[in-house]
GROMACS .gro file of N, CA and C in nm:
model
  492
    1MET      N    1  -0.683   0.251  -0.487
    1MET     CA    2  -0.544   0.224  -0.457
    1MET      C    3  -0.467   0.349  -0.499
    2PRO      N    4  -0.388   0.409  -0.420
    2PRO     CA    5  -0.348   0.367  -0.287
    2PRO      C    6  -0.450   0.405  -0.180
    3TYR      N    7  -0.462   0.319  -0.083
    3TYR     CA    8  -0.550   0.342   0.031
    3TYR      C    9  -0.479   0.278   0.149
    4GLN      N   10  -0.382   0.352   0.205
    4GLN     CA   11  -0.299   0.292   0.309
    4GLN      C   12  -0.218   0.397   0.383
    5VAL      N   13  -0.143   0.350   0.480
    5VAL     CA   14  -0.055   0.435   0.560
    5VAL      C   15   0.080   0.445   0.490
    6PHE      N   16   0.133   0.568   0.488
    6PHE     CA   17   0.266   0.593   0.434
    6PHE      C   18   0.348   0.666   0.538
    7ALA      N   19   0.477   0.638   0.541
    7ALA     CA   20   0.569   0.713   0.626
    7ALA      C   21   0.603   0.843   0.554
    8ALA      N   22   0.579   0.955   0.620
    8ALA     CA   23   0.620   1.086   0.569
    8ALA      C   24   0.755   1.120   0.632
    9ALA      N   25   0.808   1.236   0.601
    9ALA     CA   26   0.940   1.275   0.653
    9ALA      C   27   0.942   1.285   0.804
   10ASP      N   28   0.827   1.315   0.865
   10ASP     CA   29   0.824   1.341   1.009
   10ASP      C   30   0.717   1.263   1.084
   11GLY      N   31   0.662   1.162   1.023
   11GLY     CA   32   0.556   1.085   1.088
   11GLY      C   33   0.488   0.998   0.985
   12HIS      N   34   0.360   0.971   1.009
   12HIS     CA   35   0.285   0.887   0.917
   12HIS      C   36   0.157   0.957   0.874
   13VAL      N   37   0.112   0.921   0.757
   13VAL     CA   38  -0.011   0.977   0.702
   13VAL      C   39  -0.086   0.864   0.631
   14VAL      N   40  -0.218   0.869   0.641
   14VAL     CA   41  -0.299   0.773   0.566
   14VAL      C   42  -0.352   0.848   0.444
   15ILE      N   43  -0.338   0.787   0.329
   15ILE     CA   44  -0.386   0.844   0.204
   15ILE      C   45  -0.489   0.746   0.149
   16ALA      N   46  -0.607   0.799   0.119
   16ALA     CA   47  -0.720   0.714   0.081
   16ALA      C   48  -0.774   0.754  -0.055
   17VAL      N   49  -0.698   0.724  -0.160
   17VAL     CA   50  -0.740   0.754  -0.296
   17VAL      C   51  -0.860   0.667  -0.330
   18GLY      N   52  -0.969   0.731  -0.364
   18GLY     CA   53  -1.093   0.658  -0.387
   18GLY      C   54  -1.132   0.640  -0.533
   19ASN      N   55  -1.063   0.710  -0.623
   19ASN     CA   56  -1.098   0.696  -0.765
   19ASN      C   57  -0.982   0.745  -0.851
   20ASP      N   58  -0.996   0.731  -0.981
   20ASP     CA   59  -0.887   0.766  -1.072
   20ASP      C   60  -0.859   0.916  -1.073
   21SER      N   61  -0.962   0.996  -1.058
   21SER     CA   62  -0.943   1.142  -1.053
   21SER      C   63  -0.860   1.182  -0.931
   22GLN      N   64  -0.890   1.122  -0.817
   22GLN     CA   65  -0.813   1.152  -0.697
   22GLN      C   66  -0.668   1.105  -0.713
   23TYR      N   67  -0.649   0.993  -0.779
   23TYR     CA   68  -0.514   0.945  -0.802
   23TYR      C   69  -0.436   1.045  -0.888
   24ALA      N   70  -0.498   1.097  -0.991
   24ALA     CA   71  -0.432   1.197  -1.077
   24ALA      C   72  -0.397   1.321  -0.996
   25LYS      N   73  -0.486   1.364  -0.907
   25LYS     CA   74  -0.456   1.481  -0.822
   25LYS      C   75  -0.339   1.450  -0.729
   26PHE      N   76  -0.339   1.330  -0.671
   26PHE     CA   77  -0.228   1.291  -0.584
   26PHE      C   78  -0.096   1.298  -0.661
   27CYS      N   79  -0.094   1.242  -0.782
   27CYS     CA   80   0.029   1.240  -0.862
   27CYS      C   81   0.074   1.382  -0.896
   28GLU      N   82  -0.019   1.470  -0.925
   28GLU     CA   83   0.015   1.609  -0.955
   28GLU      C   84   0.079   1.675  -0.833
   29ILE      N   85   0.020   1.659  -0.718
   29ILE     CA   86   0.073   1.717  -0.594
   29ILE      C   87   0.209   1.657  -0.561
   30ALA      N   88   0.224   1.528  -0.590
   30ALA     CA   89   0.350   1.458  -0.563
   30ALA      C   90   0.460   1.498  -0.663
   31GLY      N   91   0.424   1.575  -0.764
   31GLY     CA   92   0.522   1.613  -0.865
   31GLY      C   93   0.554   1.500  -0.961
   32ARG      N   94   0.463   1.405  -0.971
   32ARG     CA   95   0.484   1.289  -1.058
   32ARG      C   96   0.361   1.263  -1.145
   33PRO      N   97   0.323   1.360  -1.230
   33PRO     CA   98   0.208   1.336  -1.317
   33PRO      C   99   0.229   1.219  -1.412
   34ASP      N  100   0.356   1.183  -1.434
   34ASP     CA  101   0.386   1.068  -1.520
   34ASP      C  102   0.327   0.939  -1.463
   35LEU      N  103   0.315   0.930  -1.330
   35LEU     CA  104   0.258   0.809  -1.270
   35LEU      C  105   0.109   0.797  -1.296
   36ALA      N  106   0.042   0.911  -1.316
   36ALA     CA  107  -0.101   0.907  -1.348
   36ALA      C  108  -0.123   0.868  -1.493
   37ALA      N  109  -0.025   0.899  -1.578
   37ALA     CA  110  -0.036   0.867  -1.721
   37ALA      C  111   0.019   0.729  -1.754
   38ASP      N  112   0.092   0.670  -1.664
   38ASP     CA  113   0.152   0.538  -1.688
   38ASP      C  114   0.042   0.435  -1.704
   39PRO      N  115   0.039   0.361  -1.817
   39PRO     CA  116  -0.069   0.264  -1.841
   39PRO      C  117  -0.082   0.158  -1.730
   40ARG      N  118   0.024   0.132  -1.657
   40ARG     CA  119   0.017   0.034  -1.548
   40ARG      C  120  -0.062   0.086  -1.429
   41PHE      N  121  -0.086   0.221  -1.426
   41PHE     CA  122  -0.147   0.282  -1.308
   41PHE      C  123  -0.265   0.374  -1.340
   42THR      N  124  -0.311   0.379  -1.465
   42THR     CA  125  -0.415   0.476  -1.500
   42THR      C  126  -0.551   0.447  -1.439
   43SER      N  127  -0.581   0.320  -1.415
   43SER     CA  128  -0.710   0.287  -1.353
   43SER      C  129  -0.686   0.218  -1.219
   44ASN      N  130  -0.787   0.222  -1.136
   44ASN     CA  131  -0.773   0.156  -1.006
   44ASN      C  132  -0.743   0.007  -1.025
   45ALA      N  133  -0.809  -0.056  -1.119
   45ALA     CA  134  -0.785  -0.199  -1.143
   45ALA      C  135  -0.638  -0.223  -1.179
   46GLU      N  136  -0.581  -0.136  -1.261
   46GLU     CA  137  -0.440  -0.150  -1.298
   46GLU      C  138  -0.348  -0.122  -1.179
   47ARG      N  139  -0.385  -0.022  -1.098
   47ARG     CA  140  -0.302   0.007  -0.980
   47ARG      C  141  -0.304  -0.111  -0.882
   48VAL      N  142  -0.419  -0.172  -0.865
   48VAL     CA  143  -0.428  -0.288  -0.777
   48VAL      C  144  -0.346  -0.403  -0.836
   49ARG      N  145  -0.359  -0.426  -0.964
   49ARG     CA  146  -0.285  -0.534  -1.030
   49ARG      C  147  -0.134  -0.511  -1.020
   50ASN      N  148  -0.091  -0.385  -1.022
   50ASN     CA  149   0.051  -0.351  -1.020
   50ASN      C  150   0.095  -0.288  -0.888
   51ARG      N  151   0.022  -0.322  -0.784
   51ARG     CA  152   0.051  -0.268  -0.650
   51ARG      C  153   0.196  -0.288  -0.609
   52ALA      N  154   0.252  -0.404  -0.636
   52ALA     CA  155   0.391  -0.434  -0.595
   52ALA      C  156   0.491  -0.339  -0.661
   53LEU      N  157   0.459  -0.287  -0.777
   53LEU     CA  158   0.545  -0.189  -0.845
   53LEU      C  159   0.518  -0.048  -0.794
   54LEU      N  160   0.390  -0.016  -0.775
   54LEU     CA  161   0.352   0.120  -0.742
   54LEU      C  162   0.381   0.160  -0.597
   55VAL      N  163   0.353   0.074  -0.504
   55VAL     CA  164   0.366   0.111  -0.363
   55VAL      C  165   0.507   0.157  -0.328
   56PRO      N  166   0.613   0.087  -0.368
   56PRO     CA  167   0.747   0.138  -0.335
   56PRO      C  168   0.777   0.275  -0.395
   57LEU      N  169   0.724   0.301  -0.514
   57LEU     CA  170   0.742   0.434  -0.575
   57LEU      C  171   0.675   0.541  -0.490
   58LEU      N  172   0.551   0.513  -0.449
   58LEU     CA  173   0.477   0.610  -0.368
   58LEU      C  174   0.539   0.627  -0.230
   59GLU      N  175   0.587   0.519  -0.173
   59GLU     CA  176   0.652   0.528  -0.041
   59GLU      C  177   0.771   0.624  -0.047
   60ALA      N  178   0.851   0.614  -0.150
   60ALA     CA  179   0.968   0.702  -0.164
   60ALA      C  180   0.926   0.847  -0.182
   61ILE      N  181   0.819   0.869  -0.256
   61ILE     CA  182   0.770   1.005  -0.281
   61ILE      C  183   0.718   1.067  -0.152
   62VAL      N  184   0.632   0.995  -0.082
   62VAL     CA  185   0.570   1.049   0.040
   62VAL      C  186   0.675   1.073   0.148
   63ARG      N  187   0.774   0.986   0.157
   63ARG     CA  188   0.878   0.997   0.259
   63ARG      C  189   0.958   1.128   0.249
   64ASP      N  190   0.957   1.191   0.133
   64ASP     CA  191   1.039   1.313   0.112
   64ASP      C  192   0.980   1.440   0.173
   65LYS      N  193   0.854   1.438   0.211
   65LYS     CA  194   0.791   1.560   0.262
   65LYS      C  195   0.718   1.530   0.394
   66PRO      N  196   0.703   1.634   0.477
   66PRO     CA  197   0.635   1.613   0.606
   66PRO      C  198   0.485   1.583   0.590
   67ALA      N  199   0.430   1.523   0.692
   67ALA     CA  200   0.288   1.487   0.691
   67ALA      C  201   0.199   1.608   0.666
   68ALA      N  202   0.234   1.723   0.723
   68ALA     CA  203   0.152   1.843   0.704
   68ALA      C  204   0.146   1.886   0.557
   69PHE      N  205   0.254   1.865   0.484
   69PHE     CA  206   0.252   1.895   0.340
   69PHE      C  207   0.144   1.811   0.273
   70TRP      N  208   0.150   1.680   0.298
   70TRP     CA  209   0.056   1.589   0.232
   70TRP      C  210  -0.087   1.618   0.273
   71THR      N  211  -0.112   1.632   0.403
   71THR     CA  212  -0.251   1.654   0.446
   71THR      C  213  -0.303   1.788   0.395
   72GLY      N  214  -0.221   1.891   0.400
   72GLY     CA  215  -0.266   2.023   0.353
   72GLY      C  216  -0.298   2.024   0.205
   73LYS      N  217  -0.206   1.974   0.125
   73LYS     CA  218  -0.224   1.976  -0.021
   73LYS      C  219  -0.332   1.878  -0.067
   74LEU      N  220  -0.331   1.758  -0.012
   74LEU     CA  221  -0.429   1.659  -0.056
   74LEU      C  222  -0.570   1.696  -0.012
   75GLU      N  223  -0.585   1.743   0.111
   75GLU     CA  224  -0.719   1.785   0.156
   75GLU      C  225  -0.773   1.896   0.067
   76ALA      N  226  -0.687   1.994   0.035
   76ALA     CA  227  -0.730   2.106  -0.051
   76ALA      C  228  -0.772   2.057  -0.189
   77ALA      N  229  -0.714   1.947  -0.234
   77ALA     CA  230  -0.746   1.892  -0.366
   77ALA      C  231  -0.861   1.792  -0.361
   78GLY      N  232  -0.913   1.765  -0.243
   78GLY     CA  233  -1.024   1.671  -0.231
   78GLY      C  234  -0.983   1.525  -0.228
   79VAL      N  235  -0.857   1.500  -0.192
   79VAL     CA  236  -0.809   1.362  -0.180
   79VAL      C  237  -0.810   1.327  -0.031
   80PRO      N  238  -0.889   1.229   0.010
   80PRO     CA  239  -0.897   1.195   0.153
   80PRO      C  240  -0.761   1.152   0.209
   81CYS      N  241  -0.729   1.210   0.323
   81CYS     CA  242  -0.602   1.178   0.389
   81CYS      C  243  -0.607   1.233   0.531
   82GLY      N  244  -0.510   1.193   0.610
   82GLY     CA  245  -0.501   1.247   0.745
   82GLY      C  246  -0.375   1.199   0.812
   83PRO      N  247  -0.329   1.277   0.909
   83PRO     CA  248  -0.210   1.234   0.982
   83PRO      C  249  -0.244   1.122   1.078
   84ILE      N  250  -0.146   1.042   1.110
   84ILE     CA  251  -0.162   0.943   1.216
   84ILE      C  252  -0.087   1.000   1.335
   85ASN      N  253  -0.163   1.042   1.432
   85ASN     CA  254  -0.105   1.112   1.547
   85ASN      C  255  -0.061   1.016   1.656
   86SER      N  256   0.042   1.059   1.728
   86SER     CA  257   0.076   0.991   1.852
   86SER      C  258  -0.031   1.029   1.954
   87ILE      N  259  -0.030   0.964   2.067
   87ILE     CA  260  -0.127   0.999   2.171
   87ILE      C  261  -0.109   1.144   2.213
   88ALA      N  262   0.015   1.188   2.229
   88ALA     CA  263   0.041   1.327   2.268
   88ALA      C  264  -0.011   1.424   2.162
   89GLN      N  265   0.011   1.393   2.035
   89GLN     CA  266  -0.039   1.480   1.928
   89GLN      C  267  -0.192   1.481   1.926
   90ALA      N  268  -0.252   1.366   1.942
   90ALA     CA  269  -0.398   1.359   1.940
   90ALA      C  270  -0.458   1.440   2.054
   91LEU      N  271  -0.399   1.431   2.172
   91LEU     CA  272  -0.453   1.505   2.287
   91LEU      C  273  -0.423   1.653   2.280
   92ALA      N  274  -0.324   1.693   2.200
   92ALA     CA  275  -0.294   1.836   2.182
   92ALA      C  276  -0.374   1.897   2.067
   93ASP      N  277  -0.445   1.816   1.992
   93ASP     CA  278  -0.527   1.866   1.882
   93ASP      C  279  -0.628   1.966   1.936
   94PRO      N  280  -0.650   2.078   1.867
   94PRO     CA  281  -0.743   2.180   1.918
   94PRO      C  282  -0.882   2.126   1.951
   95GLN      N  283  -0.932   2.031   1.874
   95GLN     CA  284  -1.064   1.974   1.904
   95GLN      C  285  -1.061   1.894   2.033
   96ALA      N  286  -0.956   1.815   2.053
   96ALA     CA  287  -0.944   1.737   2.176
   96ALA      C  288  -0.929   1.828   2.296
   97VAL      N  289  -0.853   1.936   2.280
   97VAL     CA  290  -0.836   2.033   2.389
   97VAL      C  291  -0.970   2.099   2.421
   98ALA      N  292  -1.041   2.142   2.318
   98ALA     CA  293  -1.171   2.209   2.339
   98ALA      C  294  -1.272   2.117   2.408
   99ARG      N  295  -1.262   1.989   2.382
   99ARG     CA  296  -1.355   1.894   2.443
   99ARG      C  297  -1.307   1.842   2.578
  100GLY      N  298  -1.188   1.884   2.620
  100GLY     CA  299  -1.137   1.842   2.750
  100GLY      C  300  -1.108   1.693   2.758
  101LEU      N  301  -1.052   1.636   2.651
  101LEU     CA  302  -1.030   1.492   2.649
  101LEU      C  303  -0.908   1.447   2.728
  102ARG      N  304  -0.819   1.539   2.761
  102ARG     CA  305  -0.704   1.502   2.845
  102ARG      C  306  -0.739   1.540   2.988
  103ILE      N  307  -0.738   1.440   3.074
  103ILE     CA  308  -0.767   1.465   3.215
  103ILE      C  309  -0.649   1.415   3.297
  104GLU      N  310  -0.644   1.453   3.422
  104GLU     CA  311  -0.541   1.404   3.514
  104GLU      C  312  -0.608   1.359   3.642
  105LEU      N  313  -0.558   1.249   3.696
  105LEU     CA  314  -0.609   1.198   3.823
  105LEU      C  315  -0.492   1.166   3.915
  106PRO      N  316  -0.511   1.184   4.044
  106PRO     CA  317  -0.406   1.145   4.137
  106PRO      C  318  -0.393   0.992   4.139
  107HIS      N  319  -0.270   0.945   4.151
  107HIS     CA  320  -0.243   0.802   4.153
  107HIS      C  321  -0.161   0.770   4.278
  108PRO      N  322  -0.188   0.657   4.343
  108PRO     CA  323  -0.120   0.629   4.470
  108PRO      C  324   0.031   0.610   4.461
  109THR      N  325   0.084   0.573   4.346
  109THR     CA  326   0.229   0.554   4.335
  109THR      C  327   0.294   0.641   4.228
  110ALA      N  328   0.217   0.695   4.137
  110ALA     CA  329   0.275   0.770   4.023
  110ALA      C  330   0.249   0.920   4.031
  111GLY      N  331   0.200   0.969   4.142
  111GLY     CA  332   0.168   1.112   4.150
  111GLY      C  333   0.040   1.140   4.074
  112THR      N  334   0.046   1.229   3.979
  112THR     CA  335  -0.069   1.259   3.894
  112THR      C  336  -0.046   1.196   3.759
  113VAL      N  337  -0.145   1.126   3.705
  113VAL     CA  338  -0.130   1.060   3.576
  113VAL      C  339  -0.226   1.120   3.473
  114PRO      N  340  -0.174   1.142   3.352
  114PRO     CA  341  -0.262   1.191   3.245
  114PRO      C  342  -0.343   1.075   3.188
  115LEU      N  343  -0.469   1.101   3.158
  115LEU     CA  344  -0.558   0.999   3.104
  115LEU      C  345  -0.644   1.058   2.993
  116VAL      N  346  -0.709   0.973   2.919
  116VAL     CA  347  -0.804   1.016   2.816
  116VAL      C  348  -0.942   1.016   2.878
  117GLY      N  349  -1.009   1.130   2.868
  117GLY     CA  350  -1.144   1.142   2.921
  117GLY      C  351  -1.248   1.079   2.830
  118MET      N  352  -1.368   1.071   2.878
  118MET     CA  353  -1.481   1.014   2.804
  118MET      C  354  -1.510   1.099   2.680
  119PRO      N  355  -1.503   1.042   2.560
  119PRO     CA  356  -1.528   1.120   2.440
  119PRO      C  357  -1.676   1.147   2.413
  120ILE      N  358  -1.763   1.067   2.474
  120ILE     CA  359  -1.907   1.084   2.451
  120ILE      C  360  -1.962   1.179   2.556
  121ARG      N  361  -2.028   1.282   2.510
  121ARG     CA  362  -2.087   1.382   2.601
  121ARG      C  363  -2.237   1.389   2.574
  122MET      N  364  -2.314   1.387   2.682
  122MET     CA  365  -2.459   1.399   2.671
  122MET      C  366  -2.503   1.520   2.752
  123SER      N  367  -2.605   1.587   2.704
  123SER     CA  368  -2.645   1.712   2.766
  123SER      C  369  -2.694   1.695   2.910
  124ALA      N  370  -2.754   1.583   2.943
  124ALA     CA  371  -2.812   1.565   3.076
  124ALA      C  372  -2.718   1.496   3.175
  125SER      N  373  -2.606   1.447   3.130
  125SER     CA  374  -2.516   1.380   3.223
  125SER      C  375  -2.371   1.401   3.182
  126SER      N  376  -2.291   1.437   3.278
  126SER     CA  377  -2.149   1.458   3.253
  126SER      C  378  -2.072   1.338   3.306
  127PRO      N  379  -1.961   1.307   3.242
  127PRO     CA  380  -1.880   1.197   3.295
  127PRO      C  381  -1.813   1.238   3.426
  128SER      N  382  -1.790   1.141   3.511
  128SER     CA  383  -1.716   1.170   3.634
  128SER      C  384  -1.596   1.077   3.639
  129TYR      N  385  -1.490   1.127   3.696
  129TYR     CA  386  -1.365   1.052   3.702
  129TYR      C  387  -1.329   1.039   3.849
  130GLU      N  388  -1.348   0.919   3.902
  130GLU     CA  389  -1.333   0.899   4.046
  130GLU      C  390  -1.210   0.820   4.085
  131ARG      N  391  -1.163   0.731   3.997
  131ARG     CA  392  -1.051   0.646   4.036
  131ARG      C  393  -0.946   0.643   3.926
  132PRO      N  394  -0.820   0.637   3.966
  132PRO     CA  395  -0.712   0.624   3.867
  132PRO      C  396  -0.703   0.480   3.819
  133PRO      N  397  -0.618   0.454   3.720
  133PRO     CA  398  -0.598   0.315   3.679
  133PRO      C  399  -0.550   0.232   3.798
  134PRO      N  400  -0.594   0.108   3.807
  134PRO     CA  401  -0.557   0.026   3.923
  134PRO      C  402  -0.410  -0.015   3.920
  135LEU      N  403  -0.358  -0.044   4.036
  135LEU     CA  404  -0.225  -0.102   4.047
  135LEU      C  405  -0.231  -0.247   4.001
  136LEU      N  406  -0.120  -0.303   3.964
  136LEU     CA  407  -0.114  -0.442   3.922
  136LEU      C  408  -0.166  -0.530   4.036
  137GLY      N  409  -0.268  -0.607   4.008
  137GLY     CA  410  -0.324  -0.700   4.106
  137GLY      C  411  -0.416  -0.636   4.209
  138GLU      N  412  -0.441  -0.507   4.199
  138GLU     CA  413  -0.520  -0.437   4.300
  138GLU      C  414  -0.659  -0.498   4.319
  139HIS      N  415  -0.720  -0.546   4.213
  139HIS     CA  416  -0.856  -0.599   4.222
  139HIS      C  417  -0.863  -0.750   4.203
  140THR      N  418  -0.750  -0.818   4.215
  140THR     CA  419  -0.748  -0.963   4.192
  140THR      C  420  -0.846  -1.036   4.283
  141ASP      N  421  -0.840  -1.011   4.412
  141ASP     CA  422  -0.928  -1.082   4.506
  141ASP      C  423  -1.075  -1.054   4.475
  142GLU      N  424  -1.104  -0.929   4.448
  142GLU     CA  425  -1.241  -0.889   4.417
  142GLU      C  426  -1.292  -0.962   4.292
  143VAL      N  427  -1.212  -0.969   4.187
  143VAL     CA  428  -1.252  -1.037   4.064
  143VAL      C  429  -1.269  -1.186   4.089
  144LEU      N  430  -1.176  -1.245   4.162
  144LEU     CA  431  -1.187  -1.389   4.189
  144LEU      C  432  -1.312  -1.421   4.272
  145ARG      N  433  -1.348  -1.333   4.364
  145ARG     CA  434  -1.469  -1.355   4.445
  145ARG      C  435  -1.594  -1.333   4.360
  146GLU      N  436  -1.602  -1.217   4.295
  146GLU     CA  437  -1.727  -1.178   4.230
  146GLU      C  438  -1.748  -1.242   4.093
  147VAL      N  439  -1.643  -1.266   4.020
  147VAL     CA  440  -1.657  -1.321   3.886
  147VAL      C  441  -1.635  -1.473   3.886
  148ALA      N  442  -1.529  -1.518   3.952
  148ALA     CA  443  -1.499  -1.661   3.952
  148ALA      C  444  -1.570  -1.736   4.064
  149GLY      N  445  -1.628  -1.664   4.160
  149GLY     CA  446  -1.703  -1.728   4.268
  149GLY      C  447  -1.617  -1.799   4.371
  150LEU      N  448  -1.491  -1.760   4.383
  150LEU     CA  449  -1.402  -1.824   4.480
  150LEU      C  450  -1.423  -1.766   4.620
  151HIS      N  451  -1.400  -1.848   4.722
  151HIS     CA  452  -1.408  -1.805   4.861
  151HIS      C  453  -1.269  -1.761   4.905
  152ALA      N  454  -1.265  -1.689   5.016
  152ALA     CA  455  -1.138  -1.635   5.067
  152ALA      C  456  -1.034  -1.743   5.089
  153ASP      N  457  -1.077  -1.860   5.139
  153ASP     CA  458  -0.979  -1.967   5.164
  153ASP      C  459  -0.923  -2.024   5.033
  154GLU      N  460  -1.003  -2.026   4.927
  154GLU     CA  461  -0.955  -2.073   4.796
  154GLU      C  462  -0.854  -1.974   4.738
  155ILE      N  463  -0.881  -1.846   4.755
  155ILE     CA  464  -0.790  -1.743   4.706
  155ILE      C  465  -0.659  -1.750   4.783
  156ALA      N  466  -0.669  -1.769   4.914
  156ALA     CA  467  -0.548  -1.781   4.996
  156ALA      C  468  -0.466  -1.902   4.956
  157ALA      N  469  -0.532  -2.012   4.923
  157ALA     CA  470  -0.461  -2.132   4.881
  157ALA      C  471  -0.389  -2.109   4.747
  158LEU      N  472  -0.453  -2.040   4.655
  158LEU     CA  473  -0.387  -2.006   4.528
  158LEU      C  474  -0.264  -1.918   4.553
  159ARG      N  475  -0.281  -1.824   4.642
  159ARG     CA  476  -0.170  -1.733   4.674
  159ARG      C  477  -0.054  -1.809   4.740
  160SER      N  478  -0.084  -1.901   4.831
  160SER     CA  479   0.021  -1.976   4.900
  160SER      C  480   0.097  -2.071   4.806
  161ARG      N  481   0.029  -2.116   4.699
  161ARG     CA  482   0.096  -2.204   4.601
  161ARG      C  483   0.170  -2.122   4.496
  162GLY      N  484   0.163  -1.990   4.502
  162GLY     CA  485   0.233  -1.905   4.405
  162GLY      C  486   0.159  -1.884   4.275
  163VAL      N  487   0.032  -1.924   4.271
  163VAL     CA  488  -0.048  -1.904   4.151
  163VAL      C  489  -0.080  -1.755   4.133
  164LEU      N  490  -0.102  -1.688   4.245
  164LEU     CA  491  -0.132  -1.544   4.242
  164LEU      C  492  -0.014  -1.466   4.295
   0.00000   0.00000   0.00000
């Protein structure tokens, strides 16, 4: 404890303190070594027991600085943490860019749409991207025939009653 998401000044960060030593490092980086020495918070068991007191204090501390401050300083100190990225941030990450995870496909009504590519890559087979996301209801008849086993006249009857 703490092992949770915190709002930073410019986004969110997950901080995963795994032991008392990491907690002391977190408090030092946060500029609050007094919290590591406080008997209510010196051990993980005490931090868990006093979570209702500690979490609001930590939330206020983390909120004062940007996520990059926390991830940079905490990672360097060996305290597990990481930013929580938006989809745009995740796809702009150098690793995601290098792996080609952002793809674009033509769409019949939206022009070109950005999508997330297959993250799993195998040496003998490459992923292929043949179709864009379907339009609302585009495959309704097909699903009703192939999955529900309905005949064309049953589907038409559902449609005429306003069910579809």
